[in-house]
Amino acid sequence: MTTLEFSYSLNQLSSTLKPFALKLTRDMDDANDLLQDTMVKAFTNKDKFTEGTNLKAWLYTIMKNTFITNYQLMVRRGTFVDTTDNLHYINSSGSLVENGVFGNFTMDDINEAIDNLDDVYKTPFMMHFRGFKYHEIADKLQIPIGTVKNRIHIARKFLKEDLMVYKHNN
């Protein structure tokens, strides 16, 4: 088969390969790139094609292998592994060490905000925080359950205002 005949055959089969490329990539631009890569590889390796065999099957195999190779490269590019003597995994979140100082400041601020609450709100709030049910708090403080719920709600509101600085700090 001459180069011209081979080129003509590739051109004829390109339209049948496009749906397969689209099925593999699920994106039109990526499918066009894959089709182009397949045609370039087929043309540069035309000497490896055995005349009389199925050209279409040969092209499908090239396309499938090209897709797999590109996918593996993309996955490998997404993860970087440091191969130095320390063997640290750069992208590993398992080796994340957090500084506890900010947590201490936060807890100090939370405790201060709770201490600043009036006792009328702080007592039911802290009881609820420690796990008491609304009706238990009401019985213990000898106030209606609705009052307990209201005071806990107001305590949360005051704490939320006092600790607003931490709202967007994660």
XYZ file of N, CA and C in Angstrom:
510
model
N 0.845 -1.160 0.000
C 0.000 0.000 0.000
C 0.901 1.238 0.000
N 0.633 2.134 -0.921
C 1.442 3.345 -1.020
C 1.035 4.321 0.086
N 1.860 5.323 0.289
C 1.576 6.344 1.305
C 0.289 7.080 0.984
N 0.067 7.346 -0.276
C -1.147 8.036 -0.684
C -2.382 7.174 -0.413
N -2.315 5.885 -0.739
C -3.434 4.976 -0.476
C -3.686 4.844 1.030
N -2.619 4.742 1.787
C -2.733 4.617 3.237
C -3.383 5.874 3.824
N -2.942 7.023 3.367
C -3.484 8.294 3.822
C -4.968 8.397 3.478
N -5.339 7.976 2.282
C -6.732 7.995 1.849
C -7.576 7.071 2.739
N -7.059 5.884 3.038
C -7.779 4.931 3.897
C -7.962 5.487 5.309
N -6.932 6.142 5.833
C -7.044 6.769 7.162
C -8.130 7.837 7.158
N -8.133 8.639 6.113
C -9.106 9.716 5.995
C -10.532 9.155 5.925
N -10.715 8.058 5.222
C -12.031 7.435 5.085
C -12.528 6.884 6.434
N -11.608 6.358 7.251
C -11.990 5.718 8.503
C -12.093 6.698 9.676
N -11.608 7.907 9.499
C -11.600 8.861 10.619
C -13.007 9.162 11.128
N -13.981 9.202 10.239
C -15.350 9.496 10.662
C -15.948 8.366 11.504
N -15.507 7.140 11.275
C -16.028 6.020 12.076
C -15.337 5.949 13.436
N -14.151 6.566 13.560
C -13.421 6.543 14.824
C -13.896 7.624 15.805
N -14.476 8.685 15.270
C -14.852 9.817 16.113
C -15.853 9.438 17.217
N -16.915 8.662 16.935
C -17.828 8.274 18.015
C -17.135 7.465 19.122
N -16.170 6.633 18.747
C -15.433 5.849 19.731
C -14.576 6.776 20.599
N -13.957 7.769 19.967
C -13.149 8.744 20.709
C -14.030 9.530 21.681
N -15.217 9.905 21.249
C -16.148 10.639 22.088
C -16.627 9.775 23.253
N -16.836 8.504 22.994
C -17.248 7.579 24.047
C -16.156 7.446 25.107
N -14.901 7.424 24.674
C -13.790 7.300 25.620
C -13.587 8.567 26.438
N -13.600 9.715 25.776
C -13.237 10.971 26.440
C -14.423 11.702 27.059
N -15.609 11.531 26.492
C -16.827 12.219 26.933
C -16.713 13.737 26.808
N -15.889 14.188 25.887
C -15.727 15.617 25.632
C -15.325 15.782 24.173
N -16.001 16.677 23.466
C -15.773 16.821 22.030
C -14.348 17.270 21.705
N -13.841 18.241 22.442
C -12.479 18.718 22.172
C -11.450 17.627 22.436
N -11.613 16.911 23.562
C -10.690 15.812 23.871
C -10.812 14.688 22.845
N -12.033 14.459 22.359
C -12.241 13.426 21.339
C -11.522 13.803 20.046
N -11.612 15.071 19.662
C -10.904 15.520 18.459
C -9.385 15.394 18.629
N -8.884 15.735 19.823
C -7.451 15.579 20.089
C -7.024 14.120 20.015
N -7.844 13.247 20.602
C -7.533 11.820 20.586
C -7.553 11.278 19.160
N -8.527 11.707 18.372
C -8.603 11.285 16.975
C -7.369 11.747 16.210
N -6.967 12.981 16.438
C -5.780 13.514 15.757
C -4.526 12.749 16.183
N -4.371 12.493 17.481
C -3.219 11.727 17.966
C -3.188 10.333 17.348
N -4.365 9.729 17.244
C -4.452 8.389 16.656
C -4.016 8.415 15.195
N -4.485 9.383 14.445
C -4.131 9.473 13.024
C -2.632 9.737 12.841
N -2.085 10.602 13.675
C -0.645 10.887 13.576
C 0.158 9.628 13.878
N -0.213 8.905 14.946
C 0.507 7.676 15.292
C 0.366 6.623 14.191
N -0.832 6.515 13.642
C -1.049 5.534 12.574
C -0.202 5.886 11.354
N -0.172 7.155 11.004
C 0.581 7.552 9.814
C 2.085 7.393 10.031
N 2.574 7.754 11.221
C 4.019 7.626 11.468
C 4.440 6.173 11.630
N 3.496 5.302 11.945
C 3.817 3.877 12.102
C 3.204 3.024 10.991
N 2.997 3.618 9.805
C 2.359 2.878 8.714
C 3.170 1.665 8.285
N 4.466 1.706 8.527
C 5.308 0.563 8.173
C 5.027 -0.646 9.066
N 4.408 -0.433 10.214
C 4.083 -1.535 11.130
C 2.740 -2.178 10.793
N 1.967 -1.538 9.943
C 0.689 -2.090 9.531
C 0.923 -3.164 8.474
N 0.321 -4.325 8.703
C 0.442 -5.429 7.755
C -0.689 -5.335 6.758
N -0.321 -5.173 5.485
C -1.331 -5.043 4.438
C -2.146 -6.325 4.361
N -3.449 -6.168 4.183
C -4.349 -7.313 4.118
C -5.050 -7.575 5.441
N -4.583 -6.923 6.509
C -5.264 -7.067 7.800
C -6.279 -5.927 7.955
N -7.006 -5.954 9.029
C -8.091 -5.004 9.250
C -7.529 -3.665 9.746
N -7.521 -2.658 8.862
C -7.003 -1.332 9.202
C -7.864 -0.666 10.277
N -9.168 -0.848 10.181
C -10.075 -0.228 11.142
C -9.799 -0.746 12.560
N -9.627 -2.048 12.708
C -9.332 -2.640 14.019
C -7.979 -2.143 14.532
N -7.013 -1.985 13.639
C -5.682 -1.490 14.001
C -5.795 -0.063 14.541
N -6.613 0.774 13.880
C -6.814 2.151 14.316
C -7.544 2.220 15.666
N -8.542 1.364 15.857
C -9.246 1.322 17.136
C -8.286 0.951 18.266
N -7.393 0.015 18.004
C -6.403 -0.396 19.005
C -5.450 0.750 19.335
N -4.997 1.457 18.309
C -4.120 2.611 18.531
C -4.840 3.654 19.373
N -6.111 3.930 19.041
C -6.877 4.934 19.769
C -7.065 4.529 21.225
N -7.443 3.293 21.460
C -7.663 2.816 22.824
C -6.373 2.905 23.635
N -5.264 2.471 23.069
C -3.977 2.509 23.770
C -3.510 3.945 24.019
N -3.756 4.825 23.061
C -3.396 6.236 23.223
C -4.204 6.854 24.349
N -5.501 6.546 24.385
C -6.355 7.065 25.452
C -5.868 6.584 26.819
N -5.570 5.303 26.927
C -5.112 4.738 28.200
C -3.799 5.386 28.637
N -2.874 5.535 27.702
C -1.583 6.162 28.011
C -1.769 7.601 28.472
N -2.598 8.365 27.766
C -2.848 9.755 28.144
C -3.520 9.847 29.516
N -4.437 8.937 29.785
C -5.123 8.931 31.069
C -4.136 8.631 32.202
N -3.283 7.648 31.990
C -2.293 7.309 33.016
C -1.333 8.466 33.264
N -0.933 9.162 32.205
C -0.061 10.331 32.372
C -0.758 11.423 33.166
N -2.042 11.630 32.886
C -2.801 12.661 33.586
C -2.910 12.323 35.072
N -3.153 11.068 35.400
C -3.258 10.649 36.793
C -1.915 10.816 37.494
N -0.851 10.415 36.834
C 0.483 10.543 37.433
C 0.866 11.996 37.638
N 0.454 12.865 36.727
C 0.758 14.290 36.838
C 0.064 14.905 38.042
N -1.081 14.361 38.427
C -1.845 14.897 39.537
C -1.247 14.605 40.901
N -0.388 13.596 41.012
C 0.212 13.232 42.291
C 1.720 13.255 42.151
N 2.360 13.983 43.047
C 3.812 14.064 43.041
C 4.339 13.302 44.246
N 5.253 12.373 44.011
C 5.851 11.614 45.093
C 7.325 11.977 45.156
N 7.759 12.446 46.320
C 9.159 12.802 46.539
C 9.936 11.512 46.762
N 10.942 11.249 45.959
C 11.716 10.010 46.075
C 13.052 10.217 46.767
N 13.190 11.296 47.513
C 14.420 11.508 48.262
C 14.478 10.535 49.425
N 15.563 10.571 50.172
C 15.746 9.634 51.279
C 14.652 9.742 52.341
N 14.043 10.921 52.470
C 13.012 11.109 53.486
C 11.704 10.420 53.129
N 11.482 10.183 51.837
C 10.268 9.533 51.336
C 8.987 10.223 51.819
N 8.932 11.527 51.700
C 7.734 12.281 52.056
C 6.794 12.312 50.863
N 5.522 12.153 51.133
C 4.516 12.286 50.096
C 4.012 13.718 50.150
N 4.359 14.489 49.137
C 4.048 15.906 49.122
C 2.550 16.150 49.203
N 1.758 15.401 48.440
C 0.315 15.638 48.386
C -0.447 14.889 49.466
N 0.240 14.291 50.393
C -0.424 13.499 51.415
C -0.924 14.389 52.535
N -2.214 14.320 52.810
C -2.757 15.100 53.913
C -2.586 14.354 55.226
N -2.160 13.097 55.172
C -1.942 12.315 56.375
C -0.763 12.813 57.182
N 0.131 13.556 56.568
C 1.307 14.046 57.282
C 1.134 15.484 57.737
N -0.091 15.982 57.705
C -0.379 17.349 58.099
C -0.254 17.483 59.609
N 0.541 18.452 60.046
C 0.709 18.724 61.470
C 0.110 20.087 61.751
N -0.770 20.135 62.736
C -1.441 21.390 63.038
C -0.865 21.976 64.317
N -0.687 23.261 64.302
C -0.177 23.981 65.458
C -1.331 24.219 66.423
N -1.205 23.784 67.662
C -2.271 23.888 68.645
C -2.431 25.267 69.263
N -1.530 26.188 68.965
C -1.587 27.515 69.581
C -2.887 28.230 69.244
N -3.309 28.175 67.983
C -4.539 28.857 67.592
C -5.738 28.250 68.303
N -5.727 26.959 68.505
C -6.805 26.302 69.234
C -6.871 26.778 70.670
N -5.702 26.996 71.296
C -5.678 27.496 72.672
C -6.261 28.904 72.746
N -5.886 29.766 71.798
C -6.438 31.116 71.766
C -7.953 31.070 71.595
N -8.409 30.204 70.706
C -9.839 30.073 70.448
C -10.578 29.634 71.704
N -10.062 28.611 72.363
C -10.724 28.124 73.576
C -10.726 29.180 74.668
N -9.644 29.929 74.779
C -9.608 31.024 75.768
C -10.698 32.046 75.465
N -10.853 32.390 74.180
C -11.879 33.353 73.788
C -13.286 32.813 74.036
N -13.494 31.539 73.755
C -14.817 30.927 73.984
C -15.142 30.939 75.475
N -14.182 30.519 76.291
C -14.413 30.501 77.746
C -14.673 31.903 78.288
N -13.948 32.890 77.775
C -14.153 34.274 78.209
C -15.548 34.765 77.819
N -15.976 34.418 76.593
C -17.304 34.828 76.127
C -18.396 34.190 76.985
N -18.214 32.935 77.363
C -19.201 32.265 78.227
C -19.213 32.909 79.611
N -18.026 33.212 80.143
C -17.945 33.866 81.459
C -18.616 35.234 81.460
N -18.606 35.915 80.316
C -19.212 37.244 80.224
C -20.742 37.214 80.156
N -21.317 36.021 79.945
C -22.776 35.906 79.901
C -23.356 36.168 81.288
N -24.548 36.765 81.337
C -25.258 36.892 82.615
C -25.582 35.491 83.114
N -25.584 35.324 84.435
C -25.851 33.996 85.009
C -27.210 33.447 84.588
N -28.161 34.325 84.367
C -29.504 33.902 83.982
C -29.470 33.140 82.640
N -28.510 33.459 81.768
C -28.354 32.776 80.485
C -27.269 31.698 80.550
N -26.198 31.994 81.289
C -25.054 31.079 81.348
C -25.430 29.746 81.996
N -26.195 29.776 83.092
C -26.521 28.544 83.824
C -27.289 27.547 82.954
N -28.415 27.937 82.321
C -29.113 26.957 81.477
C -28.277 26.535 80.265
N -27.505 27.476 79.702
C -26.675 27.145 78.541
C -25.642 26.082 78.901
N -24.948 26.275 80.032
C -23.908 25.323 80.430
C -24.503 23.968 80.816
N -25.681 23.994 81.420
C -26.342 22.723 81.752
C -26.690 21.960 80.471
N -27.220 22.687 79.497
C -27.546 22.058 78.209
C -26.270 21.559 77.525
N -25.226 22.350 77.594
C -23.937 21.969 77.000
C -23.403 20.685 77.643
N -23.624 20.526 78.936
C -23.141 19.336 79.656
C -24.036 18.121 79.440
N -25.152 18.307 78.702
C -25.966 17.158 78.342
C -27.326 17.062 78.999
N -27.671 18.016 79.839
C -28.996 17.993 80.459
C -30.069 18.272 79.406
N -31.196 17.620 79.541
C -32.343 17.849 78.661
C -33.074 19.106 79.139
N -33.869 19.690 78.234
C -34.593 20.914 78.570
C -35.455 20.739 79.825
N -36.186 19.634 79.893
C -37.085 19.440 81.040
C -36.301 19.246 82.334
N -35.104 18.663 82.262
C -34.275 18.509 83.463
C -33.780 19.871 83.956
N -33.398 20.729 83.009
C -32.940 22.078 83.363
C -34.092 22.861 83.988
N -35.273 22.727 83.384
C -36.456 23.428 83.902
C -36.775 22.974 85.322
N -36.714 21.665 85.566
C -36.980 21.142 86.908
C -35.940 21.635 87.909
N -34.679 21.577 87.520
C -33.583 21.962 88.417
C -33.651 23.455 88.774
N -33.913 24.296 87.766
C -33.947 25.753 87.990
C -35.341 26.254 88.394
N -36.303 25.361 88.334
C -37.692 25.671 88.690
C -38.236 26.841 87.868
N -38.056 26.714 86.528
C -38.599 27.693 85.578
C -39.287 26.931 84.454
N -40.181 27.563 83.729
C -40.871 26.877 82.621
C -39.881 26.438 81.524
N -40.224 25.354 80.843
C -39.358 24.808 79.791
C -39.174 25.808 78.645
N -40.203 26.591 78.338
C -40.100 27.614 77.298
C -39.065 28.672 77.656
N -38.986 29.012 78.934
C -37.991 29.984 79.402
C -36.590 29.417 79.242
N -36.442 28.127 79.553
C -35.136 27.461 79.392
C -34.693 27.539 77.935
N -35.584 27.173 77.033
C -35.253 27.206 75.601
C -34.902 28.612 75.146
N -35.661 29.589 75.612
C -35.422 30.980 75.240
C -34.058 31.464 75.751
N -33.730 31.151 76.989
C -32.455 31.593 77.567
C -31.263 30.938 76.866
N -31.397 29.673 76.521
C -30.310 28.986 75.788
C -30.151 29.613 74.400
N -31.277 29.927 73.779
C -31.240 30.579 72.467
C -30.545 31.941 72.558
N -30.884 32.724 73.580
C -30.272 34.047 73.754
C -28.779 33.908 74.056
N -28.401 32.922 74.865
C -26.979 32.693 75.164
C -26.210 32.372 73.884
N -26.769 31.525 73.046
C -26.121 31.198 71.763
C -25.962 32.445 70.899
N -27.001 33.271 70.898
C -26.964 34.500 70.099
C -25.844 35.420 70.577
N -25.731 35.621 71.912
C -24.660 36.456 72.460
C -23.278 35.873 72.130
N -23.142 34.556 72.271
C -21.852 33.909 71.983
C -21.491 34.047 70.506
N -22.486 33.906 69.665
C -22.261 34.044 68.226
C -21.757 35.445 67.887
N -22.350 36.446 68.525
C -21.911 37.829 68.300
C -20.504 38.053 68.836
N -20.221 37.551 70.047
C -18.911 37.746 70.666
C -17.792 37.013 69.915
N -18.145 35.912 69.293
C -17.134 35.087 68.613
C -17.194 35.222 67.100
N -17.784 36.292 66.604
C -17.934 36.540 65.165
C -16.593 36.501 64.446
N -15.516 36.865 65.127
C -14.192 36.893 64.520
C -13.783 35.514 63.981
N -14.349 34.451 64.535
C -13.992 33.097 64.123
C -14.898 32.540 63.033
N -15.856 33.314 62.599
C -16.829 32.830 61.613
C -16.172 32.323 60.340
N -15.238 33.064 59.773
C -14.611 32.663 58.510
C -13.218 32.094 58.715
N -12.878 31.792 59.911
C -11.554 31.250 60.226
C -11.647 29.751 60.402
N -11.270 28.982 59.378
C -11.299 27.511 59.489
C -9.912 26.978 59.424
